[in-house]
Each structure stands twice: as structure tokens, then as C-alpha cells.
Amino acid sequence: LALYFHSGEREEKCIIEDIPTDTLVIGNYKVQRWDIHKHEFLESAPGLGMFVTVTTPSAEVLLSKLYGPEGTFSFTSHLSGEHIICLQSNSTRFIAFAGSKLRIHLDIRVGEHFLDESVLQAKDKVNAVNFRLEHLIEQIHHISKEQNYEREREEKFRKTSEETNSNILWWAIVQTLILISIGIWQIKSLRDFFISKKLV
Amino acid sequence: MLLRGSGTAGPWGWLTLLLVACAARASEITFELPDNAKQCFYEEIVQGTKCTLEFQVITGGHYDVDCRLEDPGGAVLYKEMKKQYDSFTFTASRNGTYKFCFSNEFSTFTHKTVYFDFQVGEDPPLFPSENRVTALTQMESACVSIHEALKSVIDYQTHFRLREAQGRSRAEDLNSRVAYWSIGEAVVLLVVSIGQVFLLKSFFSDKRTTTIHVGS
């Protein structure tokens, strides 16, 4: 696990994954706690766990589980859209506890299943090519799904632009009509007023 | 020491493959950066590894963010303010933890969604050449070229997806702004014109009719 970032003890860190439907997402994480006495991050922190929450684009919760300090979680999307993966520690310490922070290592993989190199080495050459071909086919399926999703999004984009266009036209017409009718009403009203006041 | 197996890779083949596999990593994360916030990421890199950092702002404000990349000694390798998209390649000159930060501290109330892709090392070869007796067969070289092509397709697809998301975000912003401002303008127009008439009428109210007759 390579990339890591820091977070407060009770802070929730979220990442966004915009994915098509029926896509498998696998996440690996490892969390370490800062030890104020030793001034370094502890290698293991027993009792420390992370709540992993996955929210779908329709705001329903797909996954909400407590894992240990090191864990793997996965989910498959049923809808296409922005899924939000949130990590929050289950630490019960006070927030005001100075100098306390967490180091979270994170690795998220979307869509394509990565090669299991050890399986590859065990088989002979013909099977190795088979294995690679299967992996390539899976990659192509993922690309195709992404393309379909992209088409949906572009359609939504186009609809929004066309709506803006017609909004501008419609509101300009409405405002002109308001202007003209208010103008007529103003003149009429003032004329009647002055006549009634015997000024004209 | 078992160096030569019988048709299967010996322990050294395993080890080199593991090392090479470990050297190549790519992390891509899309996260939300709140206003006045800074988010840093760290990665341990071995000396001599070629790394690429690419980032893009997808939604929020003027679609720009500050980015800063530092090496283990604290020397700044890359620093850009208010950039929308950039790609930076470097070779690690020393072992240690490299740090890169995205900052939205110049913004007072807009959250930004930032995407970044940090690639460390090159991908391992599909068909490792340690125990080869012959050159790659046609099938294998076809696999390799298809794999390369698909990698670039996925890369282009990601870039296109991000650009489209950015465009769509701007279009939605524009749409809501047009709607609100138009409604606001229509309301202001009505209020001002009706108010004008009543104000004018109030100037000619009964208590002052005597002063006007003086001028005639």
C-alpha cells in the first residue's frame, strides 16, 4: 500500500468515484495512529477500526461496515453515477486531544481486475496467453461500459445546455412583455390620476 | 540455492517479478477540497523511479487549485498557483517520502472537486523475459500491443470523462444563474415600476395641492 494521507482522529475523509453501473470497486486501506510519546506512527494499533461507508448517487447507503486497522472492502455499483466512499475511525477519544492524528494508506481499484502474478507463474505458456487474453477482454468490457455511461452523461450535458438556451429566450420575452405592459399601465394610471386631480 | 527449476520459475524469478511488480503503482483519487483547506498526500519512492503527477479540477468556482510537490528533503520540485490542469513528470533523485499538496486556501466559499493521478514507475512487462528460450510468439506480441493500445484508450477515456464533467458542471452553473438572475430581474422590474407610480402619486397628495396652484 503506497499512497497515504493524514486525517484527524474523528474526521471523515471521503473520496468520489464516478462509475458506470455493474462495476466492481475494490479498496485496500491501512490506518496508523500517531503516538505522542514516541513521536511516530505506530506500526499496529489494536482496537482501532475504520467505518467504511459507501453512498450511491441516489443517496442510499450501499455499504456501511466497521473494519479493523487494515482491511479490504468492495462493492458493485447498481446505478451509474458518483459514489462516495467515506472513511472514519471509530476512535472514542476526545477531539480536543492535541497532536493526535491518523495516517491512512489507501488504494482503490475500479473496474478491471488486476493480474494475479503468482497464478500466472504457476501455469505454463499456453495458459499464460489465455490468462492475458481474459484480462484484455475484461478491460475491453470495462471500456465499453464507460463509453455507454459517457454517452448518458453527454446527453444530460446537452439537455442542460438546451434548457439554458430556451430559458434565456423565454425570460427575455417575458421581461420585454412585463416592460411594455408596465409602461402602458404606468401612463394610464398617471393620466387618470392627473385628470382626477384636475391638473390636466 | 535453487537457481534452475524444471520448467517453472525458480525463487529468483519470483523475487524479481515481485520487485518489478511492486515498483509500478498508480493511484488516482477524486476528492472534495473544502474552501480554505489544504490536502496533502505522501508516497515513498525509490531513487531512480520515473513518476508522473497529473491533476485536474472538475467542479467549483474558477476551476483552479494550487499544487505543490516536495521531495524528502523539502525542496520544491513543482509549484503552481491557480492551475486548472497540469501534468508533471520527474525522476526520483533520492529515496524517501515525497509529498504533494493541493490547496484551496485562496477561495473563501467554493468547494473544489480535484482529481489526481500519481503514477510511480513503469508497468511490468506482460511476458517477463527471465525464463524465455525463444522470442515472444505472435500471440504474445499481439497481446502486448493490444494491452498497450487499451491502456492508452483508458487514459484518453479518463481525460475525456474529466473534461466532460467539468463542462457539464459549468453548464449547470450557467443554467441556474440564468434562471435566478432572470427571476430576480423580473421581480425588480415590477417592484420598481409599480413603486415609481405610487411615489409619483404621493408627491401630488392632497396636502400639497395649494402650493401647486400658486404657480399658475
XYZ file of C-alpha atoms in Angstrom:
416
model
C 0.000 0.000 0.000
C 1.623 3.144 -1.155
C -0.189 6.462 -1.128
C -1.154 7.822 2.276
C -2.586 10.986 3.799
C -3.236 12.342 7.272
C -6.553 12.795 8.970
C -7.871 13.893 12.339
C -8.998 11.252 14.813
C -12.702 11.710 14.292
C -12.503 13.313 10.868
C -14.312 11.733 7.965
C -12.401 11.617 4.711
C -14.331 10.947 1.543
C -13.371 10.188 -1.998
C -15.626 10.316 -5.030
C -15.836 7.635 -7.696
C -17.881 8.403 -10.805
C -18.512 4.930 -12.214
C -20.889 3.180 -14.619
C -23.357 0.566 -13.444
C -22.314 -3.019 -12.585
C -18.743 -2.048 -11.838
C -16.724 -3.709 -9.118
C -14.686 -1.419 -6.902
C -12.094 -2.845 -4.525
C -10.464 -0.760 -1.812
C -7.481 -1.551 0.375
C -6.580 0.559 3.335
C -4.303 0.585 6.361
C -4.555 3.045 9.215
C -1.895 4.025 11.749
C -2.201 6.184 14.800
C 0.250 8.856 15.901
C 1.887 8.124 19.232
C 2.660 11.338 21.098
C 5.203 9.681 23.379
C 7.296 8.051 20.695
C 6.638 10.835 18.145
C 5.986 8.424 15.344
C 3.216 6.426 13.820
C 2.650 3.066 15.474
C 3.029 0.055 13.242
C -0.155 -1.518 14.540
C -2.924 -0.059 16.635
C -5.093 -2.724 18.220
C -8.675 -1.702 18.768
C -8.514 0.943 16.088
C -11.050 0.428 13.360
C -12.440 2.297 10.399
C -16.052 2.779 9.421
C -16.326 2.461 5.669
C -19.487 3.971 4.196
C -20.365 3.892 0.513
C -23.191 6.147 -0.709
C -24.810 5.751 -4.119
C -25.827 8.646 -6.411
C -29.438 8.257 -5.187
C -28.219 8.921 -1.616
C -28.799 5.407 -0.335
C -26.093 3.636 1.628
C -24.629 0.671 -0.205
C -22.049 -0.398 2.339
C -21.570 0.576 5.960
C -19.242 -1.637 7.924
C -16.599 -1.427 10.598
C -13.261 -2.917 9.622
C -10.045 -3.319 11.582
C -6.893 -1.226 11.244
C -6.143 -2.964 7.949
C -8.825 -4.077 5.603
C -10.231 -4.644 2.168
C -13.699 -3.629 1.136
C -15.500 -3.998 -2.165
C -18.829 -3.148 -3.686
C -20.582 -3.367 -7.037
C -22.483 -0.367 -8.310
C -26.152 -0.850 -9.267
C -26.567 2.688 -10.549
C -24.219 4.719 -12.649
C -23.044 7.925 -11.079
C -20.991 9.429 -8.293
C -20.444 7.001 -5.468
C -18.906 8.452 -2.322
C -16.583 6.280 -0.230
C -16.074 7.642 3.280
C -13.622 6.524 5.921
C -13.960 7.453 9.554
C -12.187 5.956 12.526
C -14.106 4.505 15.441
C -11.845 6.214 17.921
C -13.665 7.329 21.047
C -11.027 9.787 22.170
C -11.906 13.430 22.594
C -11.422 15.609 19.572
C -9.518 18.129 21.679
C -6.754 15.619 22.355
C -3.845 17.595 20.957
C -1.408 16.169 18.448
C -3.478 13.136 17.648
C -3.801 12.211 14.027
C -4.124 9.202 11.804
C -2.184 8.092 8.784
C -4.416 6.367 6.231
C -2.915 4.331 3.396
C -5.403 3.898 0.572
C -5.591 2.040 -2.707
C -8.789 1.953 -4.756
C -9.173 -0.110 -7.901
C -12.080 0.341 -10.263
C -13.355 -1.957 -12.963
C -10.504 -4.025 -14.238
C -9.290 -6.827 -12.058
C -5.609 -6.704 -11.642
C -3.429 -9.592 -12.622
C -2.586 -12.167 -10.033
C 1.040 -12.693 -10.939
C 1.516 -15.813 -8.839
C -1.291 -17.607 -10.664
C 0.355 -16.690 -13.914
C 3.716 -18.125 -12.938
C 2.247 -21.443 -11.901
C 0.703 -22.171 -15.287
C 2.536 -22.971 -18.494
C 2.932 -20.758 -21.531
C -0.315 -21.521 -23.368
C -2.341 -20.822 -20.264
C -0.365 -17.647 -19.710
C -1.591 -16.295 -23.046
C -5.147 -17.427 -22.162
C -4.910 -15.584 -18.888
C -3.694 -12.395 -20.536
C -6.449 -12.623 -23.148
C -9.082 -12.956 -20.432
C -7.667 -9.892 -18.745
C -7.738 -7.974 -22.020
C -11.357 -8.985 -22.655
C -12.283 -7.732 -19.211
C -10.521 -4.440 -19.876
C -12.463 -4.048 -23.120
C -15.758 -4.687 -21.315
C -14.888 -2.013 -18.804
C -14.047 0.455 -21.585
C -17.339 -0.324 -23.297
C -19.316 0.252 -20.085
C -17.544 3.543 -19.503
C -18.367 4.613 -23.073
C -22.074 3.924 -22.542
C -22.045 5.861 -19.311
C -20.226 8.689 -21.056
C -22.993 8.806 -23.679
C -25.618 9.175 -20.907
C -23.679 11.987 -19.280
C -23.145 13.824 -22.520
C -26.879 13.630 -23.187
C -27.548 15.192 -19.787
C -24.990 17.899 -20.583
C -26.660 18.634 -23.913
C -30.098 18.809 -22.258
C -28.795 21.287 -19.695
C -27.292 23.487 -22.418
C -30.502 23.433 -24.447
C -32.503 24.239 -21.334
C -30.249 27.231 -20.630
C -30.727 28.388 -24.219
C -34.519 28.218 -24.051
C -34.524 29.737 -20.554
C -32.664 32.785 -21.831
C -35.064 33.213 -24.765
C -38.202 32.697 -22.660
C -37.146 35.039 -19.868
C -36.124 37.746 -22.346
C -39.581 37.596 -23.937
C -41.286 37.650 -20.516
C -39.246 40.616 -19.377
C -39.994 42.566 -22.560
C -43.718 41.867 -22.138
C -43.584 42.959 -18.492
C -41.762 46.125 -19.528
C -44.308 47.021 -22.218
C -47.377 46.240 -20.113
C -45.997 48.011 -17.043
C -45.192 51.027 -19.240
C -48.755 51.165 -20.567
C -50.169 50.703 -17.068
C -47.933 53.477 -15.693
C -49.009 56.024 -18.307
C -52.686 55.140 -17.972
C -52.577 55.235 -14.212
C -50.787 58.575 -14.090
C -53.102 60.090 -16.704
C -56.163 59.039 -14.728
C -54.573 60.352 -11.566
C -53.791 63.764 -13.027
C -57.260 64.040 -14.542
C -58.811 63.241 -11.193
C -56.585 65.828 -9.524
C -57.683 68.372 -12.138
C -54.062 69.072 -13.196
C -54.642 68.479 -16.943
C 20.383 -22.377 -3.779
C 17.834 -23.385 -6.361
C 18.515 -21.282 -9.424
C 17.259 -23.526 -12.162
C 13.827 -25.095 -11.868
C 12.361 -27.559 -14.293
C 10.055 -25.540 -16.497
C 8.785 -23.345 -13.656
C 10.399 -20.162 -12.453
C 12.888 -20.578 -9.641
C 12.723 -18.475 -6.491
C 14.829 -15.714 -8.090
C 12.295 -15.364 -10.908
C 9.579 -14.936 -8.295
C 11.595 -12.379 -6.407
C 12.488 -10.230 -9.398
C 8.905 -10.376 -10.611
C 7.654 -9.317 -7.197
C 10.149 -6.444 -7.043
C 9.275 -5.255 -10.519
C 5.552 -5.595 -9.781
C 5.957 -3.588 -6.574
C 7.752 -0.788 -8.376
C 4.785 0.109 -10.557
C 1.895 1.790 -8.799
C -0.785 4.177 -9.950
C -3.172 5.892 -7.590
C -5.987 8.006 -8.879
C -8.303 9.705 -6.434
C -11.138 12.206 -6.841
C -11.847 14.116 -3.654
C -13.565 17.267 -2.499
C -11.391 20.075 -1.230
C -13.361 22.439 1.037
C -12.730 26.182 0.979
C -9.633 27.378 2.836
C -8.394 23.805 3.062
C -5.221 22.034 2.070
C -4.906 18.312 1.464
C -1.548 16.558 1.267
C -0.636 13.096 0.027
C 2.579 11.209 0.665
C 4.285 8.350 -1.105
C 7.540 6.521 -0.541
C 9.556 6.329 -3.699
C 12.759 4.519 -4.511
C 15.566 6.505 -6.115
C 15.617 6.485 -9.884
C 11.908 5.757 -10.389
C 10.164 7.785 -13.019
C 6.948 9.287 -11.605
C 4.110 11.322 -13.089
C 1.652 13.513 -11.235
C -1.395 14.689 -13.145
C -4.286 16.650 -11.698
C -7.463 18.354 -12.849
C -10.126 20.421 -11.135
C -13.599 19.146 -12.005
C -16.081 21.413 -10.215
C -16.032 24.567 -8.171
C -15.556 28.305 -8.589
C -13.000 29.177 -11.259
C -11.925 25.548 -11.550
C -8.405 26.194 -10.261
C -6.259 24.945 -7.411
C -2.709 25.408 -6.066
C -0.448 22.403 -6.301
C 2.960 21.780 -4.719
C 5.269 18.769 -4.903
C 8.197 18.366 -2.495
C 10.957 15.799 -2.246
C 12.055 14.145 1.046
C 14.445 16.998 1.778
C 11.723 19.626 1.498
C 12.938 21.025 -1.832
C 10.062 22.108 -4.023
C 10.032 20.177 -7.281
C 6.827 21.640 -8.677
C 4.781 24.599 -7.588
C 1.904 26.202 -9.478
C -0.789 28.554 -8.274
C -4.370 28.537 -9.575
C -3.922 25.871 -12.208
C -6.811 24.052 -13.827
C -4.971 21.081 -15.237
C -1.348 20.013 -15.341
C 0.884 17.001 -15.765
C 4.347 16.792 -14.227
C 6.917 14.029 -14.769
C 10.037 13.661 -12.664
C 12.630 11.074 -11.728
C 13.152 10.488 -8.034
C 16.640 11.708 -7.185
C 16.659 10.208 -3.705
C 14.890 7.608 -1.601
C 12.232 8.779 0.758
C 8.774 10.169 1.184
C 7.592 12.572 -1.486
C 4.758 14.881 -0.615
C 2.285 16.711 -2.827
C -0.397 19.103 -1.657
C -3.470 20.710 -3.147
C -4.550 23.969 -1.647
C -7.837 25.852 -1.893
C -6.800 28.451 0.664
C -7.317 31.362 -1.721
C -11.021 30.620 -2.020
C -13.493 31.876 0.553
C -16.584 29.811 -0.080
C -16.251 27.473 -3.035
C -15.512 23.779 -2.635
C -13.457 22.232 -5.374
C -13.519 18.664 -6.627
C -9.999 17.660 -7.585
C -8.844 14.576 -9.465
C -5.233 13.453 -9.437
C -3.358 10.503 -10.849
C 0.053 9.671 -9.386
C 1.954 7.069 -11.359
C 5.108 5.592 -9.845
C 7.391 3.514 -12.007
C 6.738 1.778 -15.296
C 4.348 -1.135 -15.710
C 5.959 -4.569 -15.592
C 6.270 -6.377 -18.934
C 3.368 -8.684 -19.721
C 5.540 -11.636 -20.559
C 8.649 -11.449 -18.406
C 11.821 -12.391 -20.192
C 13.739 -14.235 -17.458
C 13.000 -17.816 -18.427
C 12.461 -17.356 -22.107
C 14.063 -19.675 -24.581
C 12.577 -18.097 -27.699
C 11.365 -14.649 -28.596
C 7.724 -13.735 -27.981
C 5.288 -15.731 -30.089
C 2.854 -13.926 -32.353
C 0.048 -14.429 -29.837
C 2.120 -12.940 -27.073
C 3.252 -9.926 -29.071
C -0.353 -9.377 -30.202
C -1.362 -9.433 -26.521
C 1.329 -6.913 -25.683
C 0.289 -4.483 -28.418
C -3.412 -4.814 -27.562
C -2.580 -4.169 -23.908
C -0.652 -1.020 -24.781
C -3.470 0.220 -27.024
C -6.076 -0.443 -24.333
C -4.009 1.384 -21.745
C -3.934 4.474 -23.926
C -7.686 4.116 -24.652
C -8.396 4.049 -20.915
C -6.133 7.052 -20.465
C -7.942 9.064 -23.150
C -11.291 7.961 -21.780
C -10.384 9.247 -18.328
C -9.282 12.597 -19.717
C -12.455 12.890 -21.757
C -14.611 11.962 -18.773
C -12.978 14.680 -16.671
C -13.310 17.342 -19.359
C -16.953 16.427 -19.884
C -17.622 16.551 -16.130
C -16.025 19.988 -15.975
C -18.073 21.215 -18.967
C -21.271 19.823 -17.525
C -20.576 21.465 -14.172
C -20.118 24.834 -15.899
C -23.322 24.347 -17.928
C -25.340 23.553 -14.807
C -23.878 26.601 -13.040
C -24.805 28.760 -16.018
C -28.318 27.362 -16.165
C -29.072 28.062 -12.507
C -27.502 31.510 -12.711
C -29.634 32.421 -15.764
C -32.777 31.218 -14.004
C -32.138 33.090 -10.736
C -30.996 36.340 -12.328
C -33.918 36.391 -14.759
C -36.453 35.868 -11.982
C -34.672 38.485 -9.904
C -34.683 40.986 -12.774
C -38.386 40.455 -13.481
C -39.250 40.973 -9.817
C -37.083 44.098 -9.566
C -38.669 45.463 -12.745
C -42.178 45.023 -11.365
C -41.362 46.426 -7.943
C -39.529 49.472 -9.298
C -42.151 50.430 -11.887
C -45.114 49.986 -9.535
C -43.192 51.796 -6.825
C -42.433 54.702 -9.193
C -46.104 55.293 -9.920
C -47.113 55.263 -6.272
C -44.211 57.517 -5.315
C -45.181 59.989 -8.008
C -48.767 59.884 -6.860
C -47.663 60.584 -3.307
C -45.915 63.811 -4.459
C -49.291 65.110 -5.597
C -51.130 64.144 -2.439
C -53.878 66.415 -1.052
C -51.842 68.370 1.490
C -49.712 69.971 -1.194
C -52.345 70.985 -3.817
C -52.295 74.575 -2.534
C -48.552 75.060 -3.351
C -49.043 73.889 -6.952
C -51.865 76.350 -7.659
C -49.538 79.267 -6.758
C -47.512 78.803 -9.979
C -50.456 79.002 -12.415
